[in-house]
Amino acid sequence: MHQQKKAAIGFIFVTLLIDVVGFGLIIPVMPQLIEELLHESSISKASQYGGWLTFAYAFMQFLFAPVLGNLSDKYGRRPVLLFSLLGFGIDYLFLSFAPSIAWLFVGRLIAGITGASFTTATAYIADISTPENRAQNFGMIGAAFGVGFIIGPLLGGFLGEWGSRVPFFAAAGLALANALYGYFILPESLSKENRRPFEWRRANPLGSLLQLRKYPSVSGLVISLVLVYLAAHAVQSNWTFFNIEKFGWTPKMIGISLGVVGLLVGGVQGGLTRVINPKIGNEKSIYWGLGLYTLGLALFAFASQSWMMFVFLVPYCLGGIAGPALQSIISGSVPSNEQGGLQGGLTSLISVTSIVGPPMMNNLFAYFTGSSAPFYFPGVSFLLGAFFMLLSACWAYYALHHRPKKQAQSS
């Protein structure tokens, strides 16, 4: 049984890895493609459209992630994950052939409807984890993202030299190949005795969110988690636009920088988390991680030289020890046959931050780099992100020290 679970971790790791490589391929060239379709060379305006494209994806995921999460509780994780991977393949094909900016939105809407790979993967990990290795196994998800972001953006940056659409074709091929890989290789993780009937009450976004209220520790810590994801959009949604605007980076340079991010994240999530978390515990991991996130974002905001962005990535990426610790405490508060519903609810909350975060961060960037700004400050979104991270640390402390004793002892 132990060997089967270990093999399943390897399967889900490879599946997520290929998924993230495909996603990473398109990031370095997305601003260039938006500018081409707008027929306007303006990073400020391109950043606004970039924020709204993410909004379109996140809004659909907010509506449909709980449905797919609950379907995975009834039918198993495997078929839902394969459906998600197929949807990403179709999305990338739409982006590859898009003749106008409207087609980009169509592709993103499709991906949002089917995009439950992260939700299902976290439920999959929860199925096969024990309380002792739950945080470490959640860290493997971060490691897959890290390794994928080493390969994907680097490859995307180099492919972008051949044209802004070439990485999209490569991403479509990878996503469809990943669906085939999962069909033949990926085993099911949820046994039939642990499945439950599908309930529309839990499958709608509000019902899924209300489900989280059953567990006081989840209800409290989820606010901290939401603030983390909201703050992270200062980097996720704004990194390419900021560095093109301030330092004149090319797609190739953006790909290299994101490859460095992937290397650091992979080291933290796949290695450091497994060492630090057992030694200092989940709670201290949260505080240290959020403190480092805050420092990294504040440094990004005031960077004056291109090389500084690489140096300041170190404290920012070290902050990644907070995420698995938060997820471990939250997941440990919920029974195994409700993990799909929990992860669907959490993904809905994350999608809310993606509905709010990208337009907020990118429009803030656009305003402070535009002609009507009271002063020029492209790093303003990073500074706002630092504030959110600090607020998250304060709220996590409050939540962890005001929850029921029984749940506090179980984590």
Short mmCIF file of C-alpha atoms in Angstrom, two decimals:
data_model
loop_
_atom_site.label_atom_id
_atom_site.label_comp_id
_atom_site.label_asym_id
_atom_site.label_seq_id
_atom_site.Cartn_x
_atom_site.Cartn_y
_atom_site.Cartn_z
CA MET A 1 0.00 0.00 0.00
CA HIS A 2 2.86 2.38 0.84
CA GLN A 3 4.49 1.74 -2.53
CA GLN A 4 1.18 2.33 -4.34
CA LYS A 5 0.71 5.67 -2.61
CA LYS A 6 4.29 6.67 -3.39
CA ALA A 7 3.75 5.79 -7.06
CA ALA A 8 0.49 7.79 -7.10
CA ILE A 9 2.37 10.87 -5.83
CA GLY A 10 4.77 10.42 -8.75
CA PHE A 11 1.90 10.17 -11.24
CA ILE A 12 0.15 13.31 -10.01
CA PHE A 13 3.48 15.14 -9.92
CA VAL A 14 4.19 14.40 -13.59
CA THR A 15 0.61 15.24 -14.62
CA LEU A 16 0.78 18.62 -12.88
CA LEU A 17 4.29 19.22 -14.19
CA ILE A 18 3.22 18.87 -17.82
CA ASP A 19 0.16 21.02 -17.09
CA VAL A 20 2.28 23.83 -15.61
CA VAL A 21 4.88 23.66 -18.40
CA GLY A 22 2.08 24.33 -20.89
CA PHE A 23 0.79 27.24 -18.83
CA GLY A 24 4.30 28.67 -18.38
CA LEU A 25 4.99 28.55 -22.11
CA ILE A 26 2.55 31.35 -22.90
CA ILE A 27 3.40 33.84 -20.12
CA PRO A 28 6.45 35.54 -21.70
CA VAL A 29 4.62 36.29 -24.97
CA MET A 30 1.14 37.18 -23.69
CA PRO A 31 1.83 40.96 -23.49
CA GLN A 32 3.22 40.89 -27.03
CA LEU A 33 0.18 39.01 -28.39
CA ILE A 34 -2.23 41.42 -26.67
CA GLU A 35 -0.40 44.41 -28.16
CA GLU A 36 -0.53 42.81 -31.63
CA LEU A 37 -4.27 42.17 -31.41
CA LEU A 38 -4.92 45.68 -30.07
CA HIS A 39 -2.76 47.15 -32.86
CA GLU A 40 -1.28 49.42 -30.21
CA SER A 41 2.15 49.47 -28.58
CA SER A 42 1.23 50.28 -24.99
CA ILE A 43 2.24 48.13 -22.04
CA SER A 44 -0.09 50.07 -19.75
CA LYS A 45 -3.11 49.23 -21.92
CA ALA A 46 -1.94 45.66 -22.52
CA SER A 47 -1.71 45.15 -18.75
CA GLN A 48 -5.34 46.21 -18.36
CA TYR A 49 -6.47 43.62 -20.92
CA GLY A 50 -4.22 41.05 -19.28
CA GLY A 51 -5.98 41.65 -15.98
CA TRP A 52 -9.43 41.27 -17.55
CA LEU A 53 -8.41 38.06 -19.35
CA THR A 54 -7.46 36.57 -16.00
CA PHE A 55 -10.74 37.88 -14.61
CA ALA A 56 -12.68 36.01 -17.33
CA TYR A 57 -10.88 32.74 -16.53
CA ALA A 58 -11.28 33.16 -12.77
CA PHE A 59 -14.96 34.06 -12.93
CA MET A 60 -15.79 30.87 -14.84
CA GLN A 61 -13.64 28.82 -12.48
CA PHE A 62 -15.42 30.36 -9.51
CA LEU A 63 -18.74 29.15 -10.91
CA PHE A 64 -17.64 25.68 -12.05
CA ALA A 65 -14.81 24.56 -9.72
CA PRO A 66 -17.22 23.52 -6.91
CA VAL A 67 -19.26 21.52 -9.44
CA LEU A 68 -16.20 19.64 -10.64
CA GLY A 69 -14.88 19.24 -7.10
CA ASN A 70 -18.12 17.61 -5.96
CA LEU A 71 -18.26 15.49 -9.10
CA SER A 72 -14.82 14.19 -8.14
CA ASP A 73 -16.22 13.21 -4.72
CA LYS A 74 -18.89 11.12 -6.49
CA TYR A 75 -17.11 9.72 -9.57
CA GLY A 76 -13.46 9.91 -8.49
CA ARG A 77 -10.56 12.28 -9.15
CA ARG A 78 -9.26 10.70 -12.36
CA PRO A 79 -12.10 11.47 -14.84
CA VAL A 80 -12.43 15.07 -13.62
CA LEU A 81 -8.70 15.65 -13.94
CA LEU A 82 -8.67 14.28 -17.51
CA PHE A 83 -11.63 16.51 -18.44
CA SER A 84 -9.73 19.51 -17.10
CA LEU A 85 -6.59 18.73 -19.09
CA LEU A 86 -8.62 18.36 -22.28
CA GLY A 87 -10.20 21.77 -21.66
CA PHE A 88 -6.80 23.42 -21.37
CA GLY A 89 -5.78 21.91 -24.71
CA ILE A 90 -8.85 23.42 -26.39
CA ASP A 91 -8.15 26.77 -24.72
CA TYR A 92 -4.59 26.95 -26.06
CA LEU A 93 -5.83 26.15 -29.57
CA PHE A 94 -8.24 29.09 -29.37
CA LEU A 95 -5.38 31.34 -28.24
CA SER A 96 -3.13 30.01 -31.03
CA PHE A 97 -5.55 30.98 -33.80
CA ALA A 98 -7.13 34.07 -32.21
CA PRO A 99 -7.77 36.72 -34.91
CA SER A 100 -8.93 39.31 -32.38
CA ILE A 101 -8.80 40.10 -28.67
CA ALA A 102 -12.35 38.69 -28.30
CA TRP A 103 -11.08 35.20 -29.20
CA LEU A 104 -8.61 35.38 -26.33
CA PHE A 105 -11.54 35.88 -24.00
CA VAL A 106 -13.40 32.91 -25.53
CA GLY A 107 -10.42 30.66 -24.90
CA ARG A 108 -10.06 31.85 -21.32
CA LEU A 109 -13.76 31.26 -20.64
CA ILE A 110 -13.46 27.66 -21.84
CA ALA A 111 -10.39 27.07 -19.69
CA GLY A 112 -12.18 28.54 -16.68
CA ILE A 113 -15.13 26.17 -17.09
CA THR A 114 -12.98 23.04 -17.37
CA GLY A 115 -9.99 24.17 -15.31
CA ALA A 116 -10.12 21.99 -12.21
CA SER A 117 -6.66 20.43 -12.42
CA PHE A 118 -5.38 22.16 -9.29
CA THR A 119 -8.57 21.50 -7.33
CA THR A 120 -8.62 17.82 -8.21
CA ALA A 121 -4.89 17.41 -7.65
CA THR A 122 -5.10 18.80 -4.12
CA ALA A 123 -8.02 16.48 -3.35
CA TYR A 124 -6.01 13.61 -4.88
CA ILE A 125 -3.06 14.40 -2.59
CA ALA A 126 -5.38 14.60 0.42
CA ASP A 127 -6.80 11.15 -0.44
CA ILE A 128 -3.43 9.43 -0.24
CA SER A 129 -1.79 11.46 2.56
CA THR A 130 -1.48 10.83 6.28
CA PRO A 131 -1.43 13.56 8.95
CA GLU A 132 2.34 13.08 9.21
CA ASN A 133 3.16 13.66 5.53
CA ARG A 134 0.26 15.86 4.41
CA ALA A 135 2.23 19.13 4.41
CA GLN A 136 5.18 17.50 2.61
CA ASN A 137 2.90 16.00 -0.04
CA PHE A 138 1.14 19.34 -0.59
CA GLY A 139 4.64 20.72 -1.03
CA MET A 140 5.07 18.39 -4.03
CA ILE A 141 2.30 20.33 -5.79
CA GLY A 142 4.40 23.45 -5.31
CA ALA A 143 7.44 21.54 -6.54
CA ALA A 144 5.62 20.57 -9.73
CA PHE A 145 4.72 24.21 -10.23
CA GLY A 146 8.32 25.17 -9.57
CA VAL A 147 9.87 22.71 -12.01
CA GLY A 148 7.17 23.50 -14.57
CA PHE A 149 7.99 27.18 -14.28
CA ILE A 150 11.66 26.45 -14.88
CA ILE A 151 10.96 24.62 -18.12
CA GLY A 152 7.81 26.37 -19.38
CA PRO A 153 8.74 30.07 -19.33
CA LEU A 154 12.31 29.37 -20.46
CA LEU A 155 11.02 27.41 -23.43
CA GLY A 156 8.27 29.96 -24.05
CA GLY A 157 10.75 32.83 -24.03
CA PHE A 158 12.96 31.12 -26.61
CA LEU A 159 10.01 29.98 -28.77
CA GLY A 160 8.69 33.53 -28.63
CA GLU A 161 11.69 34.58 -30.72
CA TRP A 162 9.99 32.72 -33.60
CA GLY A 163 6.68 34.51 -33.13
CA SER A 164 4.18 35.36 -30.42
CA ARG A 165 1.87 32.43 -31.31
CA VAL A 166 4.44 29.64 -31.44
CA PRO A 167 4.39 29.01 -27.62
CA PHE A 168 0.59 28.67 -27.74
CA PHE A 169 0.78 25.84 -30.27
CA ALA A 170 3.40 24.12 -28.09
CA ALA A 171 1.19 24.54 -25.01
CA ALA A 172 -1.81 23.03 -26.83
CA GLY A 173 0.24 20.00 -27.84
CA LEU A 174 1.48 19.49 -24.28
CA ALA A 175 -1.98 19.79 -22.73
CA LEU A 176 -3.49 17.24 -25.13
CA ALA A 177 -0.53 14.90 -24.65
CA ASN A 178 -0.98 15.26 -20.90
CA ALA A 179 -4.60 14.18 -21.19
CA LEU A 180 -3.47 11.05 -23.05
CA TYR A 181 -0.76 10.40 -20.44
CA GLY A 182 -3.30 10.65 -17.63
CA TYR A 183 -5.76 8.39 -19.44
CA PHE A 184 -3.25 5.53 -19.67
CA ILE A 185 -1.14 6.07 -16.53
CA LEU A 186 -2.95 7.98 -13.77
CA PRO A 187 -4.69 5.70 -11.21
CA GLU A 188 -7.81 6.56 -9.22
CA SER A 189 -7.18 7.77 -5.66
CA LEU A 190 -10.67 7.84 -4.14
CA SER A 191 -12.03 4.43 -3.19
CA LYS A 192 -15.71 3.73 -3.82
CA GLU A 193 -16.50 3.42 -0.10
CA ASN A 194 -15.24 6.97 0.46
CA ARG A 195 -17.38 8.53 -2.29
CA ARG A 196 -20.54 10.47 -1.59
CA PRO A 197 -23.62 11.52 -3.59
CA PHE A 198 -23.53 14.69 -5.65
CA GLU A 199 -25.34 17.60 -3.94
CA TRP A 200 -26.20 20.82 -5.75
CA ARG A 201 -26.16 22.61 -2.41
CA ARG A 202 -22.44 21.94 -2.20
CA ALA A 203 -21.82 22.30 -5.91
CA ASN A 204 -22.78 25.95 -6.25
CA PRO A 205 -20.13 28.57 -5.36
CA LEU A 206 -22.00 30.05 -2.40
CA GLY A 207 -22.94 26.61 -1.06
CA SER A 208 -19.33 25.52 -1.31
CA LEU A 209 -18.17 28.61 0.55
CA LEU A 210 -20.80 28.14 3.26
CA GLN A 211 -19.66 24.53 3.66
CA LEU A 212 -16.34 25.83 4.98
CA ARG A 213 -18.12 27.43 7.94
CA LYS A 214 -18.61 23.99 9.50
CA TYR A 215 -15.00 24.08 10.63
CA PRO A 216 -13.91 27.07 12.75
CA SER A 217 -10.21 26.65 11.93
CA VAL A 218 -11.00 26.64 8.20
CA SER A 219 -13.26 29.67 8.49
CA GLY A 220 -10.53 31.64 10.22
CA LEU A 221 -7.44 30.58 8.32
CA VAL A 222 -9.17 30.84 4.95
CA ILE A 223 -9.15 34.65 5.34
CA SER A 224 -5.38 34.50 5.72
CA LEU A 225 -5.13 32.23 2.67
CA VAL A 226 -7.30 34.59 0.60
CA LEU A 227 -5.05 37.54 1.49
CA VAL A 228 -1.98 35.54 0.42
CA TYR A 229 -3.45 34.75 -2.99
CA LEU A 230 -4.68 38.30 -3.43
CA ALA A 231 -1.22 39.67 -2.65
CA ALA A 232 0.44 37.13 -4.96
CA HIS A 233 -1.31 38.69 -7.96
CA ALA A 234 1.02 41.65 -7.59
CA VAL A 235 3.64 39.25 -8.99
CA GLN A 236 1.61 36.69 -10.95
CA SER A 237 -0.42 39.21 -12.93
CA ASN A 238 2.05 42.06 -13.05
CA TRP A 239 5.58 40.63 -13.35
CA THR A 240 5.86 40.67 -17.15
CA PHE A 241 4.23 44.08 -17.58
CA PHE A 242 6.29 45.69 -14.80
CA ASN A 243 9.63 44.44 -16.10
CA ILE A 244 8.84 45.34 -19.71
CA GLU A 245 7.84 48.84 -18.62
CA LYS A 246 10.65 49.58 -16.17
CA PHE A 247 13.59 47.57 -17.50
CA GLY A 248 12.66 46.90 -21.14
CA TRP A 249 12.79 43.11 -20.78
CA THR A 250 12.24 40.93 -23.85
CA PRO A 251 10.16 37.69 -23.84
CA LYS A 252 13.46 35.80 -23.60
CA MET A 253 14.51 37.76 -20.48
CA ILE A 254 11.06 37.29 -18.94
CA GLY A 255 11.33 33.56 -19.59
CA ILE A 256 14.73 33.43 -17.88
CA SER A 257 13.46 35.35 -14.85
CA LEU A 258 10.46 33.06 -14.47
CA GLY A 259 12.75 30.07 -14.86
CA VAL A 260 14.68 31.39 -11.85
CA VAL A 261 11.37 31.75 -9.98
CA GLY A 262 10.57 28.14 -10.81
CA LEU A 263 13.97 26.97 -9.61
CA LEU A 264 13.57 28.77 -6.29
CA VAL A 265 9.95 27.69 -5.78
CA GLY A 266 10.83 24.08 -6.60
CA GLY A 267 13.66 24.13 -4.07
CA VAL A 268 11.47 25.65 -1.37
CA GLN A 269 8.33 23.55 -1.91
CA GLY A 270 10.01 20.27 -2.80
CA GLY A 271 12.99 20.46 -0.46
CA LEU A 272 12.99 23.18 2.18
CA THR A 273 9.36 22.62 3.22
CA ARG A 274 10.13 18.96 4.00
CA VAL A 275 12.96 20.03 6.30
CA ILE A 276 11.63 23.21 7.88
CA ASN A 277 8.01 22.21 8.48
CA PRO A 278 8.70 19.14 10.69
CA LYS A 279 11.31 21.11 12.67
CA ILE A 280 9.44 24.32 13.45
CA GLY A 281 5.84 23.20 12.88
CA ASN A 282 3.01 24.56 10.78
CA GLU A 283 2.34 27.71 12.80
CA LYS A 284 5.87 29.09 12.76
CA SER A 285 6.20 28.13 9.09
CA ILE A 286 3.20 30.35 8.38
CA TYR A 287 4.65 33.35 10.24
CA TRP A 288 8.13 33.08 8.78
CA GLY A 289 6.78 32.50 5.28
CA LEU A 290 4.42 35.46 5.33
CA GLY A 291 7.15 37.71 6.73
CA LEU A 292 9.49 36.78 3.89
CA TYR A 293 6.72 37.31 1.33
CA THR A 294 6.19 40.81 2.72
CA LEU A 295 9.89 41.65 2.54
CA GLY A 296 10.26 40.38 -1.04
CA LEU A 297 7.30 42.35 -2.35
CA ALA A 298 8.44 45.57 -0.68
CA LEU A 299 11.89 45.18 -2.25
CA PHE A 300 10.36 44.58 -5.72
CA ALA A 301 8.42 47.84 -5.42
CA PHE A 302 11.56 49.96 -5.08
CA ALA A 303 13.98 48.03 -7.31
CA SER A 304 16.01 50.45 -9.44
CA GLN A 305 18.18 48.01 -11.40
CA SER A 306 17.25 44.96 -13.45
CA TRP A 307 19.55 42.62 -11.50
CA MET A 308 17.81 43.53 -8.24
CA MET A 309 14.67 41.71 -9.35
CA PHE A 310 16.63 38.46 -9.40
CA VAL A 311 18.19 39.05 -5.96
CA PHE A 312 14.87 40.03 -4.38
CA LEU A 313 13.29 36.82 -5.66
CA VAL A 314 15.16 34.94 -2.92
CA PRO A 315 13.24 36.25 0.13
CA TYR A 316 9.99 36.28 -1.84
CA CYS A 317 10.25 32.64 -2.90
CA LEU A 318 11.39 31.55 0.56
CA GLY A 319 7.99 32.78 1.71
CA GLY A 320 6.58 29.69 -0.01
CA ILE A 321 6.94 27.69 3.22
CA ALA A 322 3.71 29.35 4.41
CA GLY A 323 1.34 27.87 1.81
CA PRO A 324 1.74 24.11 2.50
CA ALA A 325 1.57 24.78 6.24
CA LEU A 326 -1.72 26.66 5.87
CA GLN A 327 -3.15 23.95 3.60
CA SER A 328 -2.05 21.22 6.00
CA ILE A 329 -3.96 22.75 8.91
CA ILE A 330 -7.05 23.42 6.81
CA SER A 331 -7.08 19.96 5.19
CA GLY A 332 -6.52 18.24 8.54
CA SER A 333 -9.79 19.71 9.83
CA VAL A 334 -11.97 18.01 7.18
CA PRO A 335 -12.96 14.30 6.76
CA SER A 336 -11.52 12.37 3.80
CA ASN A 337 -14.84 12.01 1.99
CA GLU A 338 -15.30 15.79 1.94
CA GLN A 339 -11.85 16.76 0.66
CA GLY A 340 -13.15 17.32 -2.87
CA GLY A 341 -15.82 19.70 -1.60
CA LEU A 342 -13.26 21.47 0.60
CA GLN A 343 -10.76 21.89 -2.21
CA GLY A 344 -13.53 23.04 -4.53
CA GLY A 345 -14.53 25.65 -1.97
CA LEU A 346 -10.95 26.79 -1.50
CA THR A 347 -10.47 26.99 -5.27
CA SER A 348 -13.62 29.11 -5.45
CA LEU A 349 -12.13 31.47 -2.90
CA ILE A 350 -8.84 31.55 -4.80
CA SER A 351 -10.85 32.29 -7.93
CA VAL A 352 -12.47 35.22 -6.14
CA THR A 353 -8.99 36.63 -5.53
CA SER A 354 -8.27 36.08 -9.24
CA ILE A 355 -11.48 37.89 -10.10
CA VAL A 356 -10.50 40.85 -7.93
CA GLY A 357 -6.68 40.69 -7.92
CA PRO A 358 -5.57 40.95 -11.57
CA PRO A 359 -7.85 43.85 -12.55
CA MET A 360 -6.94 45.62 -9.31
CA MET A 361 -3.17 45.11 -9.59
CA ASN A 362 -2.93 45.62 -13.36
CA ASN A 363 -5.18 48.68 -13.45
CA LEU A 364 -3.23 50.15 -10.55
CA PHE A 365 -0.03 49.55 -12.52
CA ALA A 366 -1.60 51.04 -15.67
CA TYR A 367 -2.73 54.15 -13.79
CA PHE A 368 0.65 54.85 -12.19
CA THR A 369 2.48 54.33 -15.50
CA GLY A 370 0.01 56.39 -17.53
CA SER A 371 0.05 60.07 -18.41
CA SER A 372 -2.66 60.98 -15.89
CA ALA A 373 -0.78 59.60 -12.85
CA PRO A 374 0.14 62.12 -10.13
CA PHE A 375 3.60 60.53 -10.09
CA TYR A 376 5.31 57.65 -11.93
CA PHE A 377 5.47 54.52 -9.75
CA PRO A 378 5.28 51.16 -11.61
CA GLY A 379 6.03 49.26 -8.37
CA VAL A 380 2.82 50.35 -6.67
CA SER A 381 1.16 46.92 -7.03
CA PHE A 382 4.07 45.21 -5.27
CA LEU A 383 3.71 47.62 -2.37
CA LEU A 384 0.00 46.85 -2.07
CA GLY A 385 0.83 43.13 -2.16
CA ALA A 386 3.30 43.59 0.72
CA PHE A 387 0.55 45.19 2.80
CA PHE A 388 -1.81 42.26 2.12
CA MET A 389 0.86 39.73 3.14
CA LEU A 390 1.48 41.56 6.41
CA LEU A 391 -2.25 41.65 7.07
CA SER A 392 -2.44 37.91 6.34
CA ALA A 393 0.21 37.17 8.97
CA CYS A 394 -1.72 39.16 11.57
CA TRP A 395 -4.97 37.39 10.73
CA ALA A 396 -3.34 33.93 10.79
CA TYR A 397 -2.05 34.63 14.29
CA TYR A 398 -5.53 35.66 15.41
CA ALA A 399 -7.19 32.62 13.78
CA LEU A 400 -4.73 30.10 15.21
CA HIS A 401 -5.08 31.47 18.73
CA HIS A 402 -8.89 31.72 18.74
CA ARG A 403 -9.99 28.31 17.42
CA PRO A 404 -11.43 25.30 19.30
CA LYS A 405 -8.86 23.43 21.39
CA LYS A 406 -9.74 20.05 19.81
CA GLN A 407 -8.88 21.26 16.31
CA ALA A 408 -5.80 23.09 17.54
CA GLN A 409 -4.46 19.84 19.01
CA SER A 410 -5.22 17.81 15.86
CA SER A 411 -2.96 19.98 13.68
#
